[in-house]
CSV table of C-alpha atoms in Angstrom, one decimal:
chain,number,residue,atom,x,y,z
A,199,UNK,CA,-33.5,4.9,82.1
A,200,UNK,CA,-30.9,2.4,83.2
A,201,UNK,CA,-32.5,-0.4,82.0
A,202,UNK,CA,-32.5,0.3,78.4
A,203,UNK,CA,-29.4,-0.2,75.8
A,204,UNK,CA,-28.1,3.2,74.8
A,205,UNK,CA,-28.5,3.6,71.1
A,206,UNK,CA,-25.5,3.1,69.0
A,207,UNK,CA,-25.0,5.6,65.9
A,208,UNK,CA,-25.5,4.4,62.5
A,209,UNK,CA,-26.6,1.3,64.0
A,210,UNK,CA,-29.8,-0.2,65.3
A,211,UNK,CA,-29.3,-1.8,68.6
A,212,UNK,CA,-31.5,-4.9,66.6
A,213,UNK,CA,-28.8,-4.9,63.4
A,214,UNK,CA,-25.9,-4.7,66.2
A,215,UNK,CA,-26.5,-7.8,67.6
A,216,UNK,CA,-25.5,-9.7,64.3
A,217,UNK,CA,-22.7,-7.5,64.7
A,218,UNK,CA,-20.2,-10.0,65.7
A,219,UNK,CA,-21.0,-12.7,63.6
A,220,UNK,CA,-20.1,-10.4,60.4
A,221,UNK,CA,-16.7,-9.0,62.7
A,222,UNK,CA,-15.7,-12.6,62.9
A,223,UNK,CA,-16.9,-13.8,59.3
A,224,UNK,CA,-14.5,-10.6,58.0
A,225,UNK,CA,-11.2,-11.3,60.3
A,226,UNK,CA,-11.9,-15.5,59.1
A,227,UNK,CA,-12.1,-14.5,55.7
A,228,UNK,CA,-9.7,-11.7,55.5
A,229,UNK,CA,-6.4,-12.9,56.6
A,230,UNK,CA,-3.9,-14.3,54.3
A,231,UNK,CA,-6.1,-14.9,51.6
A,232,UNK,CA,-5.7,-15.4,47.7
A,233,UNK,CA,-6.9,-12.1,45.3
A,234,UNK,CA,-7.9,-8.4,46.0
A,235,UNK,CA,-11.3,-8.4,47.1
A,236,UNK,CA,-13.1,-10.4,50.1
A,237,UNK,CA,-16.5,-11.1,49.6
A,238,UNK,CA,-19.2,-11.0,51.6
A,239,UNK,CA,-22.4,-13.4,51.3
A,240,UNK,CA,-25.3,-13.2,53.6
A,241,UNK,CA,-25.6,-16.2,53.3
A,242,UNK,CA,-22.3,-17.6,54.6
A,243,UNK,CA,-22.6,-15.0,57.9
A,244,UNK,CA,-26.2,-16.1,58.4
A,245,UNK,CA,-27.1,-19.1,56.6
A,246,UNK,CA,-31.0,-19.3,56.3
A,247,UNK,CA,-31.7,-16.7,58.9
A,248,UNK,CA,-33.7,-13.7,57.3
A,249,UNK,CA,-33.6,-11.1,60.5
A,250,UNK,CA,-29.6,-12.1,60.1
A,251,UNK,CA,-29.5,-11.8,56.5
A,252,UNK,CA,-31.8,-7.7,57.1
A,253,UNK,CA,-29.5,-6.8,59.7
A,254,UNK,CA,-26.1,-7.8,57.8
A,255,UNK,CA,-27.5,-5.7,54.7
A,256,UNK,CA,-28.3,-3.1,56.7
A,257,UNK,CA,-24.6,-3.0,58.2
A,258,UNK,CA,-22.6,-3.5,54.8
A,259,UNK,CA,-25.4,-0.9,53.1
A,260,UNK,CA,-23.9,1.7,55.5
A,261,UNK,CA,-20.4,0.5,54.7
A,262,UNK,CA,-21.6,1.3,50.8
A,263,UNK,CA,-22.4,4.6,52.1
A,264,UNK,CA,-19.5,5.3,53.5
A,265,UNK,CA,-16.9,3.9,50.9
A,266,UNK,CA,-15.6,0.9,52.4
A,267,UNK,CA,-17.4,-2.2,50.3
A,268,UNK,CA,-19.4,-2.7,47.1
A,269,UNK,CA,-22.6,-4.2,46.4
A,270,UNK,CA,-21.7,-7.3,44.0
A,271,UNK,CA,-25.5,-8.3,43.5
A,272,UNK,CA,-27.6,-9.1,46.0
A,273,UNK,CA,-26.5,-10.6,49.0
A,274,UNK,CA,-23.4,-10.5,47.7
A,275,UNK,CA,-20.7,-7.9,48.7
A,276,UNK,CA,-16.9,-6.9,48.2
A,277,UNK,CA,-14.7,-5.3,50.1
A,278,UNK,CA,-11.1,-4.1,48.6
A,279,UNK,CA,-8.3,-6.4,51.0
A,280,UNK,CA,-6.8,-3.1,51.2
A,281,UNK,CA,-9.1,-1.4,53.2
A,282,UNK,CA,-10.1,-4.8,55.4
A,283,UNK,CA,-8.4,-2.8,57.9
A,284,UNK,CA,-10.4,0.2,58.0
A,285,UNK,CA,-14.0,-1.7,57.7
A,286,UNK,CA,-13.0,-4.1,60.7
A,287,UNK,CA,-12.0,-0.5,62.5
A,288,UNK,CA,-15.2,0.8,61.6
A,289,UNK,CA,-17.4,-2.1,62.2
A,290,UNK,CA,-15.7,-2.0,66.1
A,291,UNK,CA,-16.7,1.3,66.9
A,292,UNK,CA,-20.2,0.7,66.2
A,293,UNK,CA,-19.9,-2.0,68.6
């Protein structure tokens, strides 16, 4: 089927296109900042946008999974500025 988008794992092709709005709110956020943690609020990435704000909880949920952030409370996340790195890293491959 050429006309179709291949499926991405872990991510659903309808949360991936938010994708890069959350890639570029992280590297904005992340770099040379005060503290330990960067947080992460739906809100900011998506503003008043729900299908933004489901697919953005959908992506930082799987980063929960797997380690990388912490849910805060809700719509709220944070993510150690030690392992900024290795979220951006992940969050490119599922690009």
């Amino acid at each position: 089927m050429a006309g179709r988008p291949r499926r991405r794992e872990g991510v659903g092709w309808k949360t991936g296109r938010y994708l890069p709005a959350l890639l570029w709110h992280l590297q904005r956020r992340g770099g040379g900042g005060r503290g330990a943690v960067v947080s992460v609020r739906t809100r900011d990435v998506c503003g008043v946008d729900r299908r933004c704000g489901m697919a953005v909880r959908e992506l930082m949920m799987s980063l929960v999974e797997k380690g990388l952030a912490r849910r805060h409370k809700r719509g709220v996340y944070l993510i150690e500025r030690e392992a900024l790195e290795e979220v951006l890293s992940a969050l490119r491959e599922w690009i």
